[in-house]
Each structure stands twice: as C-alpha cells, then as structure tokens.
Amino acid sequence: MNEARYLFAILCLIHSSAYADKLDDSTYPPSPDLESTELIQAQNFLCEFKICIDTPFAVKYKSGMKHVGYFQKNPPEIWIEKNLNTINKKLVFIHELSHVYRNSHNPYESRWLDEGLAKFWEYKFSNELWPVSYNARFKKNPILFLSDDEKHYGKDGDGYISSFYLIIYLYDHFGGEALIQKLMTSQL
C-alpha cells in the first residue's frame, strides 16, 4: 500500500508541475458582486457537462468570512467572500455550485470526494489554468492524503490539495468526463 501511495504522489507531482505558474490573480483588486449573467454563465458551464442544477438556492456575499465561500444546506445558500476579485468570486461560485449539485444527490458525501470534485470544476472553469498556489505548496510538501476532518480544509489545509489531485489523476487515467459525471451523481 505504501508503494501505491508513493507512486500516486510522484504521478501527481509530475502532473501538477505542467500547470505551475500559469495564472496569478493576486494583483487584481476586489470587485463588485457577480452579476446575474455571470452566475448563469457558470451554471450553463456545468450544464455543458450534464451537471444541471435544479435545486433553488440564493447567492449571498459577506466580508471577513472564515472561508472564501461555503454552501449552506438549509436553506440552500451559497456564501462568497465580498473582498475577492472577479476571477476568484467566479471560482468560488463554481466550487460552491458543485456542492449544491452533489448535496442534491448525496448530502452525506465524504468530504474529500465532495471537495475534490468542487476543486475539479474550478480547474475546468478556469480553462485548466488554476490552481497555481496548490502547485507551489505541493512541490514544497508532496504528501497526499484523503481526509474528512475539518482541520484539513481550512485556508491553509492540504485536504483540498490532496482531494483535487486525486480527482485530476482519476480524470486523466480512469474515465475522463464520464467518470466525473458518475462521481457527481454517485450515492457512495
């Protein structure tokens, strides 16, 4: 089992280095809330992959949040950090929109799978340019793990990184979009 984890880490490191430093949006200033057309554009993007959201939900903004975004299940609301630039607001929205969809299929999903799929959709929505910071962090500490523990999913938690790279690896080697669609609707 240790050999398999080691091989997986090496493959992910090789894969991730191909995407390093493509996008650095840290110099963009905070932007206004996303327009309804931008929200619809993101929803239509997911529909192109047969991931269409029919669950009603609200989108709200707030400054000083613990996370840059989150999905509240009841009532269904997507919360986005107000002090982000437009690029990041769109990525947060697509991420949280993925949680809305997954929650409608399995509200008790393993955290690592749910977050990995949400990060995958950010990656696809950005035309595979994102996430620069994950590549740099992963190169410094190339240890991957799967966890459902909240402590691994904070601002500096590596649970997102591990979950994201596992989903990318599965996508690249075990079924592409068809596999992702199955995982998005699975009742695991």
Tab-separated table of C-alpha atoms in Angstrom:
chain	number	residue	atom	x	y	z
A	1	MET	CA	0.000	0.000	0.000
A	2	ASN	CA	2.829	2.423	0.739
A	3	GLU	CA	4.242	1.818	-2.750
A	4	ALA	CA	0.894	2.727	-4.302
A	5	ARG	CA	0.711	5.963	-2.291
A	6	TYR	CA	4.282	6.820	-3.254
A	7	LEU	CA	3.575	6.175	-6.947
A	8	PHE	CA	0.395	8.249	-6.756
A	9	ALA	CA	2.330	11.154	-5.164
A	10	ILE	CA	5.024	11.013	-7.868
A	11	LEU	CA	2.454	10.923	-10.671
A	12	CYS	CA	0.592	13.867	-9.172
A	13	LEU	CA	3.801	15.851	-8.731
A	14	ILE	CA	4.753	15.281	-12.373
A	15	HIS	CA	1.232	16.141	-13.497
A	16	SER	CA	0.973	19.275	-11.336
A	17	SER	CA	4.284	20.763	-12.473
A	18	ALA	CA	2.881	21.027	-16.003
A	19	TYR	CA	0.346	23.598	-14.748
A	20	ALA	CA	2.501	25.618	-12.367
A	21	ASP	CA	2.601	29.397	-12.627
A	22	LYS	CA	0.004	29.764	-15.398
A	23	LEU	CA	-2.296	32.097	-13.506
A	24	ASP	CA	-1.501	34.631	-10.815
A	25	ASP	CA	-4.523	36.762	-9.990
A	26	SER	CA	-3.187	38.120	-6.698
A	27	THR	CA	-2.669	41.578	-8.207
A	28	TYR	CA	-6.336	42.136	-9.109
A	29	PRO	CA	-8.361	44.349	-6.718
A	30	PRO	CA	-11.643	43.263	-5.073
A	31	SER	CA	-14.616	43.524	-7.412
A	32	PRO	CA	-18.359	44.096	-7.078
A	33	ASP	CA	-20.715	41.169	-6.533
A	34	LEU	CA	-21.143	38.888	-9.519
A	35	GLU	CA	-23.863	39.879	-11.957
A	36	SER	CA	-26.756	37.504	-12.580
A	37	THR	CA	-25.400	36.908	-16.108
A	38	GLU	CA	-22.089	35.713	-14.611
A	39	LEU	CA	-23.939	33.351	-12.272
A	40	ILE	CA	-25.972	31.973	-15.164
A	41	GLN	CA	-22.796	31.584	-17.242
A	42	ALA	CA	-21.274	29.387	-14.527
A	43	GLN	CA	-24.440	27.297	-14.247
A	44	ASN	CA	-24.523	26.874	-18.034
A	45	PHE	CA	-20.875	25.819	-17.969
A	46	LEU	CA	-21.737	22.917	-15.656
A	47	CYS	CA	-24.792	22.046	-17.778
A	48	GLU	CA	-22.466	21.545	-20.753
A	49	PHE	CA	-21.107	18.587	-18.753
A	50	LYS	CA	-24.650	17.352	-17.928
A	51	ILE	CA	-24.349	18.761	-14.407
A	52	CYS	CA	-27.516	20.885	-14.314
A	53	ILE	CA	-28.675	22.335	-11.017
A	54	ASP	CA	-32.428	22.287	-10.407
A	55	THR	CA	-32.215	22.987	-6.673
A	56	PRO	CA	-33.226	26.588	-5.873
A	57	PHE	CA	-30.560	28.490	-3.929
A	58	ALA	CA	-29.583	32.037	-3.024
A	59	VAL	CA	-26.188	33.711	-3.515
A	60	LYS	CA	-25.021	35.997	-0.708
A	61	TYR	CA	-21.859	37.995	-0.021
A	62	LYS	CA	-20.167	38.838	3.246
A	63	SER	CA	-16.810	40.319	4.285
A	64	GLY	CA	-14.422	38.668	6.729
A	65	MET	CA	-15.620	35.092	6.355
A	66	LYS	CA	-13.581	32.172	7.731
A	67	HIS	CA	-13.545	30.576	4.255
A	68	VAL	CA	-13.764	32.369	0.892
A	69	GLY	CA	-17.038	30.581	0.278
A	70	TYR	CA	-19.357	27.930	1.596
A	71	PHE	CA	-22.601	26.157	0.804
A	72	GLN	CA	-25.271	26.256	3.478
A	73	LYS	CA	-27.659	23.315	3.079
A	74	ASN	CA	-30.775	24.581	4.802
A	75	PRO	CA	-31.929	26.927	3.431
A	76	PRO	CA	-29.754	26.364	0.326
A	77	GLU	CA	-27.429	29.359	0.068
A	78	ILE	CA	-24.031	29.980	-1.482
A	79	TRP	CA	-21.937	32.452	0.515
A	80	ILE	CA	-18.997	34.229	-1.152
A	81	GLU	CA	-16.352	36.451	0.450
A	82	LYS	CA	-17.096	40.024	-0.614
A	83	ASN	CA	-13.421	41.118	-0.743
A	84	LEU	CA	-12.381	38.892	-3.651
A	85	ASN	CA	-11.648	39.874	-7.231
A	86	THR	CA	-13.990	38.773	-10.026
A	87	ILE	CA	-11.846	35.797	-11.034
A	88	ASN	CA	-11.846	34.371	-7.527
A	89	LYS	CA	-15.541	35.106	-6.992
A	90	LYS	CA	-16.353	33.093	-10.105
A	91	LEU	CA	-14.130	30.226	-8.977
A	92	VAL	CA	-15.700	30.237	-5.514
A	93	PHE	CA	-19.173	30.287	-7.073
A	94	ILE	CA	-18.473	27.325	-9.370
A	95	HIS	CA	-16.937	25.452	-6.411
A	96	GLU	CA	-19.969	26.045	-4.200
A	97	LEU	CA	-22.343	25.330	-7.085
A	98	SER	CA	-20.739	21.892	-7.305
A	99	HIS	CA	-21.625	21.369	-3.636
A	100	VAL	CA	-25.254	22.335	-4.366
A	101	TYR	CA	-25.391	19.656	-7.065
A	102	ARG	CA	-23.613	16.984	-5.012
A	103	ASN	CA	-25.808	17.691	-1.993
A	104	SER	CA	-28.929	17.028	-4.074
A	105	HIS	CA	-27.559	13.540	-4.872
A	106	ASN	CA	-25.834	12.674	-1.617
A	107	PRO	CA	-25.939	15.100	1.324
A	108	TYR	CA	-23.637	12.812	3.350
A	109	GLU	CA	-20.783	12.563	0.852
A	110	SER	CA	-17.226	12.035	2.054
A	111	ARG	CA	-15.602	15.431	2.434
A	112	TRP	CA	-12.531	14.542	0.366
A	113	LEU	CA	-14.635	13.483	-2.637
A	114	ASP	CA	-17.001	16.447	-2.400
A	115	GLU	CA	-14.129	18.960	-2.134
A	116	GLY	CA	-12.045	17.213	-4.792
A	117	LEU	CA	-14.923	17.414	-7.271
A	118	ALA	CA	-15.585	21.063	-6.382
A	119	LYS	CA	-11.913	21.902	-6.959
A	120	PHE	CA	-12.024	19.953	-10.233
A	121	TRP	CA	-14.826	22.211	-11.503
A	122	GLU	CA	-12.825	25.318	-10.557
A	123	TYR	CA	-9.946	23.881	-12.573
A	124	LYS	CA	-12.125	23.177	-15.627
A	125	PHE	CA	-13.916	26.546	-15.384
A	126	SER	CA	-10.554	28.364	-15.422
A	127	ASN	CA	-9.565	26.511	-18.624
A	128	GLU	CA	-7.160	24.393	-16.573
A	129	LEU	CA	-5.079	27.418	-15.501
A	130	TRP	CA	-5.903	27.256	-11.818
A	131	PRO	CA	-4.567	26.454	-9.083
A	132	VAL	CA	-1.105	27.984	-9.060
A	133	SER	CA	-0.809	28.101	-5.273
A	134	TYR	CA	-1.539	24.376	-4.985
A	135	ASN	CA	1.312	23.520	-7.303
A	136	ALA	CA	3.802	25.554	-5.284
A	137	ARG	CA	2.557	24.176	-1.944
A	138	PHE	CA	2.514	20.613	-3.238
A	139	LYS	CA	6.083	20.896	-4.519
A	140	LYS	CA	7.220	22.009	-1.041
A	141	ASN	CA	5.388	19.185	0.730
A	142	PRO	CA	4.422	16.392	-1.723
A	143	ILE	CA	2.390	14.331	0.723
A	144	LEU	CA	-1.100	13.348	-0.330
A	145	PHE	CA	-3.844	12.027	1.915
A	146	LEU	CA	-7.621	11.765	1.934
A	147	SER	CA	-9.445	13.143	4.917
A	148	ASP	CA	-12.920	14.098	6.032
A	149	ASP	CA	-11.561	16.046	9.011
A	150	GLU	CA	-12.484	19.759	9.026
A	151	LYS	CA	-8.977	20.738	10.176
A	152	HIS	CA	-7.588	19.751	6.755
A	153	TYR	CA	-9.954	22.075	4.887
A	154	GLY	CA	-9.161	25.489	6.315
A	155	LYS	CA	-7.383	28.258	4.420
A	156	ASP	CA	-4.014	26.559	4.799
A	157	GLY	CA	-5.268	22.965	4.910
A	158	ASP	CA	-3.854	20.478	2.460
A	159	GLY	CA	-7.051	18.413	2.262
A	160	TYR	CA	-8.121	20.469	-0.746
A	161	ILE	CA	-4.806	19.833	-2.489
A	162	SER	CA	-4.860	16.069	-1.967
A	163	SER	CA	-8.520	15.763	-2.945
A	164	PHE	CA	-8.017	17.887	-6.058
A	165	TYR	CA	-5.004	15.947	-7.295
A	166	LEU	CA	-6.725	12.610	-6.719
A	167	ILE	CA	-9.706	13.711	-8.832
A	168	ILE	CA	-7.371	15.009	-11.575
A	169	TYR	CA	-5.495	11.722	-11.551
A	170	LEU	CA	-8.744	9.729	-11.793
A	171	TYR	CA	-9.963	12.020	-14.568
A	172	ASP	CA	-6.754	11.676	-16.581
A	173	HIS	CA	-6.345	7.913	-16.146
A	174	PHE	CA	-9.721	6.321	-15.435
A	175	GLY	CA	-12.541	7.730	-17.494
A	176	GLY	CA	-12.402	11.485	-18.032
A	177	GLU	CA	-15.710	13.329	-18.088
A	178	ALA	CA	-17.802	10.140	-17.896
A	179	LEU	CA	-16.159	9.206	-14.592
A	180	ILE	CA	-16.601	12.715	-13.187
A	181	GLN	CA	-20.300	12.681	-14.122
A	182	LYS	CA	-20.715	9.340	-12.319
A	183	LEU	CA	-18.907	10.657	-9.244
A	184	MET	CA	-21.047	13.814	-9.239
A	185	THR	CA	-24.250	11.738	-9.055
A	186	SER	CA	-22.985	8.793	-7.023
A	187	GLN	CA	-24.701	7.613	-3.875
A	188	LEU	CA	-21.448	6.371	-2.302
